[in-house]
Amino acid sequence: QVQLVESGGGLLQPGGSLRLSCAASGSIFAINAMRWYRQTPRKQRELVAGISGAGSTNYADSVEGRFTISRDSAKNTVYLQMNGLKTEDTAVYYCNAQMVTRDWRFSEYWGQGTQVTVSS
């Protein structure tokens, strides 16, 4: 049993900042990549940012320079620092983790999603 629990979403005005957190727990042996996705009723789910086990990062063009992904491997936690938020960043944000579980399976898990609303 593995679960990813997200927190940090909320309502704020354009130009504001939020930090999202996602903590993985359960029968985890090791986590490889962790990623943040987002989804709106208007769009398919899209990749926002990712971080590898070695710490390399990548970002969607729409958020590069404004968002920063990081991780605390000891806590199995990934963060997304979001600065200079725009109304078009409004979405449900989902955490994704690729991992080896304690039964030696390579698996992928998703968080429940956290709402970010940017509005004036």
PDB file of C-alpha atoms in Angstrom:
ATOM      1  CA  GLN A   1       0.000   0.000   0.000  1.00  0.00           C
ATOM      2  CA  VAL A   2       1.374   3.394  -1.105  1.00  0.00           C
ATOM      3  CA  GLN A   3      -0.229   6.799  -0.972  1.00  0.00           C
ATOM      4  CA  LEU A   4       0.760  10.317  -1.996  1.00  0.00           C
ATOM      5  CA  VAL A   5      -0.696  13.162   0.081  1.00  0.00           C
ATOM      6  CA  GLU A   6      -0.654  16.685  -1.336  1.00  0.00           C
ATOM      7  CA  SER A   7      -1.041  19.991   0.468  1.00  0.00           C
ATOM      8  CA  GLY A   8      -0.518  23.721  -0.054  1.00  0.00           C
ATOM      9  CA  GLY A   9      -3.189  24.619  -2.588  1.00  0.00           C
ATOM     10  CA  GLY A  10      -5.416  27.638  -2.156  1.00  0.00           C
ATOM     11  CA  LEU A  11      -6.932  30.828  -3.529  1.00  0.00           C
ATOM     12  CA  LEU A  12      -4.789  33.883  -4.266  1.00  0.00           C
ATOM     13  CA  GLN A  13      -4.440  36.907  -6.548  1.00  0.00           C
ATOM     14  CA  PRO A  14      -2.269  37.165  -9.678  1.00  0.00           C
ATOM     15  CA  GLY A  15       1.389  37.716  -8.848  1.00  0.00           C
ATOM     16  CA  GLY A  16       1.189  35.746  -5.618  1.00  0.00           C
ATOM     17  CA  SER A  17       3.127  32.660  -4.532  1.00  0.00           C
ATOM     18  CA  LEU A  18       2.320  29.196  -3.211  1.00  0.00           C
ATOM     19  CA  ARG A  19       4.334  26.126  -2.307  1.00  0.00           C
ATOM     20  CA  LEU A  20       2.800  22.721  -2.909  1.00  0.00           C
ATOM     21  CA  SER A  21       4.003  19.630  -1.043  1.00  0.00           C
ATOM     22  CA  CYS A  22       3.544  15.932  -1.780  1.00  0.00           C
ATOM     23  CA  ALA A  23       4.608  13.267   0.716  1.00  0.00           C
ATOM     24  CA  ALA A  24       4.767   9.602  -0.292  1.00  0.00           C
ATOM     25  CA  SER A  25       4.309   6.899   2.339  1.00  0.00           C
ATOM     26  CA  GLY A  26       3.746   3.162   2.599  1.00  0.00           C
ATOM     27  CA  SER A  27       5.605   0.129   1.267  1.00  0.00           C
ATOM     28  CA  ILE A  28       8.298   2.130  -0.538  1.00  0.00           C
ATOM     29  CA  PHE A  29      11.805   0.861  -1.142  1.00  0.00           C
ATOM     30  CA  ALA A  30      13.071   3.772  -3.225  1.00  0.00           C
ATOM     31  CA  ILE A  31      11.630   6.611  -5.298  1.00  0.00           C
ATOM     32  CA  ASN A  32      13.010   7.457  -8.715  1.00  0.00           C
ATOM     33  CA  ALA A  33      11.317  10.392 -10.470  1.00  0.00           C
ATOM     34  CA  MET A  34       8.689  12.704  -9.008  1.00  0.00           C
ATOM     35  CA  ARG A  35       6.523  15.010 -11.100  1.00  0.00           C
ATOM     36  CA  TRP A  36       3.776  17.594 -10.885  1.00  0.00           C
ATOM     37  CA  TYR A  37       0.893  17.618 -13.382  1.00  0.00           C
ATOM     38  CA  ARG A  38      -2.119  19.895 -13.629  1.00  0.00           C
ATOM     39  CA  GLN A  39      -5.574  19.580 -15.157  1.00  0.00           C
ATOM     40  CA  THR A  40      -8.482  21.914 -15.950  1.00  0.00           C
ATOM     41  CA  PRO A  41     -11.865  21.265 -17.574  1.00  0.00           C
ATOM     42  CA  ARG A  42     -10.471  22.988 -20.696  1.00  0.00           C
ATOM     43  CA  LYS A  43      -7.286  20.951 -21.070  1.00  0.00           C
ATOM     44  CA  GLN A  44      -5.935  17.440 -20.844  1.00  0.00           C
ATOM     45  CA  ARG A  45      -3.675  16.714 -17.917  1.00  0.00           C
ATOM     46  CA  GLU A  46      -0.267  18.272 -18.634  1.00  0.00           C
ATOM     47  CA  LEU A  47       3.199  17.882 -17.160  1.00  0.00           C
ATOM     48  CA  VAL A  48       4.254  20.975 -15.205  1.00  0.00           C
ATOM     49  CA  ALA A  49       7.619  19.958 -13.735  1.00  0.00           C
ATOM     50  CA  GLY A  50       9.683  16.870 -13.020  1.00  0.00           C
ATOM     51  CA  ILE A  51      12.727  15.941 -10.971  1.00  0.00           C
ATOM     52  CA  SER A  52      14.840  12.803 -11.346  1.00  0.00           C
ATOM     53  CA  GLY A  53      16.497  10.721  -8.655  1.00  0.00           C
ATOM     54  CA  ALA A  54      19.769  12.464  -9.537  1.00  0.00           C
ATOM     55  CA  GLY A  55      18.169  15.885  -9.070  1.00  0.00           C
ATOM     56  CA  SER A  56      17.873  17.005 -12.686  1.00  0.00           C
ATOM     57  CA  THR A  57      14.756  19.059 -13.408  1.00  0.00           C
ATOM     58  CA  ASN A  58      12.575  19.998 -16.345  1.00  0.00           C
ATOM     59  CA  TYR A  59       9.645  22.374 -16.758  1.00  0.00           C
ATOM     60  CA  ALA A  60       6.816  23.177 -19.101  1.00  0.00           C
ATOM     61  CA  ASP A  61       7.552  26.272 -21.193  1.00  0.00           C
ATOM     62  CA  SER A  62       4.570  28.044 -19.631  1.00  0.00           C
ATOM     63  CA  VAL A  63       6.023  27.880 -16.095  1.00  0.00           C
ATOM     64  CA  GLU A  64       9.805  27.923 -16.590  1.00  0.00           C
ATOM     65  CA  GLY A  65      11.340  30.824 -14.691  1.00  0.00           C
ATOM     66  CA  ARG A  66       8.366  31.056 -12.332  1.00  0.00           C
ATOM     67  CA  PHE A  67       8.077  27.552 -10.807  1.00  0.00           C
ATOM     68  CA  THR A  68      10.761  25.501  -9.046  1.00  0.00           C
ATOM     69  CA  ILE A  69      10.555  21.783  -8.254  1.00  0.00           C
ATOM     70  CA  SER A  70      12.655  20.274  -5.463  1.00  0.00           C
ATOM     71  CA  ARG A  71      12.690  17.177  -3.271  1.00  0.00           C
ATOM     72  CA  ASP A  72      13.679  15.924   0.155  1.00  0.00           C
ATOM     73  CA  SER A  73      14.622  12.306  -0.481  1.00  0.00           C
ATOM     74  CA  ALA A  74      14.845  11.449   3.234  1.00  0.00           C
ATOM     75  CA  LYS A  75      11.172  12.408   3.631  1.00  0.00           C
ATOM     76  CA  ASN A  76      10.004  11.041   0.244  1.00  0.00           C
ATOM     77  CA  THR A  77       8.583  14.500  -0.395  1.00  0.00           C
ATOM     78  CA  VAL A  78       8.505  16.702  -3.496  1.00  0.00           C
ATOM     79  CA  TYR A  79       7.755  20.431  -3.536  1.00  0.00           C
ATOM     80  CA  LEU A  80       6.597  22.895  -6.168  1.00  0.00           C
ATOM     81  CA  GLN A  81       7.360  26.546  -5.438  1.00  0.00           C
ATOM     82  CA  MET A  82       5.089  28.690  -7.607  1.00  0.00           C
ATOM     83  CA  ASN A  83       5.905  32.391  -7.971  1.00  0.00           C
ATOM     84  CA  GLY A  84       4.362  35.072 -10.146  1.00  0.00           C
ATOM     85  CA  LEU A  85       1.131  33.118 -10.455  1.00  0.00           C
ATOM     86  CA  LYS A  86      -1.200  33.877 -13.350  1.00  0.00           C
ATOM     87  CA  THR A  87      -4.902  33.220 -13.818  1.00  0.00           C
ATOM     88  CA  GLU A  88      -4.028  30.585 -16.404  1.00  0.00           C
ATOM     89  CA  ASP A  89      -2.217  28.616 -13.682  1.00  0.00           C
ATOM     90  CA  THR A  90      -5.593  27.817 -12.120  1.00  0.00           C
ATOM     91  CA  ALA A  91      -5.955  24.027 -12.080  1.00  0.00           C
ATOM     92  CA  VAL A  92      -6.004  20.910  -9.972  1.00  0.00           C
ATOM     93  CA  TYR A  93      -2.373  19.947  -9.383  1.00  0.00           C
ATOM     94  CA  TYR A  94      -1.458  16.262  -9.114  1.00  0.00           C
ATOM     95  CA  CYS A  95       1.679  14.675  -7.709  1.00  0.00           C
ATOM     96  CA  ASN A  96       3.144  11.631  -9.482  1.00  0.00           C
ATOM     97  CA  ALA A  97       5.914   9.319  -8.265  1.00  0.00           C
ATOM     98  CA  GLN A  98       7.761   6.450  -9.923  1.00  0.00           C
ATOM     99  CA  MET A  99       9.177   4.043  -7.371  1.00  0.00           C
ATOM    100  CA  VAL A 100      10.327   0.570  -6.401  1.00  0.00           C
ATOM    101  CA  THR A 101       8.000  -0.848  -3.751  1.00  0.00           C
ATOM    102  CA  ARG A 102       9.048  -3.216  -0.971  1.00  0.00           C
ATOM    103  CA  ASP A 103       7.712  -6.199  -2.931  1.00  0.00           C
ATOM    104  CA  TRP A 104      10.294  -5.304  -5.625  1.00  0.00           C
ATOM    105  CA  ARG A 105       7.839  -3.906  -8.153  1.00  0.00           C
ATOM    106  CA  PHE A 106       8.498  -0.790 -10.227  1.00  0.00           C
ATOM    107  CA  SER A 107       5.269   1.185  -9.861  1.00  0.00           C
ATOM    108  CA  GLU A 108       3.714   4.590 -10.504  1.00  0.00           C
ATOM    109  CA  TYR A 109       1.338   6.365  -8.096  1.00  0.00           C
ATOM    110  CA  TRP A 110      -0.763   9.540  -8.151  1.00  0.00           C
ATOM    111  CA  GLY A 111      -1.873  11.934  -5.455  1.00  0.00           C
ATOM    112  CA  GLN A 112      -5.487  12.971  -4.958  1.00  0.00           C
ATOM    113  CA  GLY A 113      -4.956  16.473  -6.366  1.00  0.00           C
ATOM    114  CA  THR A 114      -4.938  19.912  -4.766  1.00  0.00           C
ATOM    115  CA  GLN A 115      -6.797  22.953  -6.120  1.00  0.00           C
ATOM    116  CA  VAL A 116      -4.924  26.138  -7.015  1.00  0.00           C
ATOM    117  CA  THR A 117      -7.129  29.104  -7.948  1.00  0.00           C
ATOM    118  CA  VAL A 118      -5.630  32.402  -9.152  1.00  0.00           C
ATOM    119  CA  SER A 119      -8.195  35.186  -9.513  1.00  0.00           C
ATOM    120  CA  SER A 120      -8.454  38.948  -9.120  1.00  0.00           C
TER     121      SER A 120
END
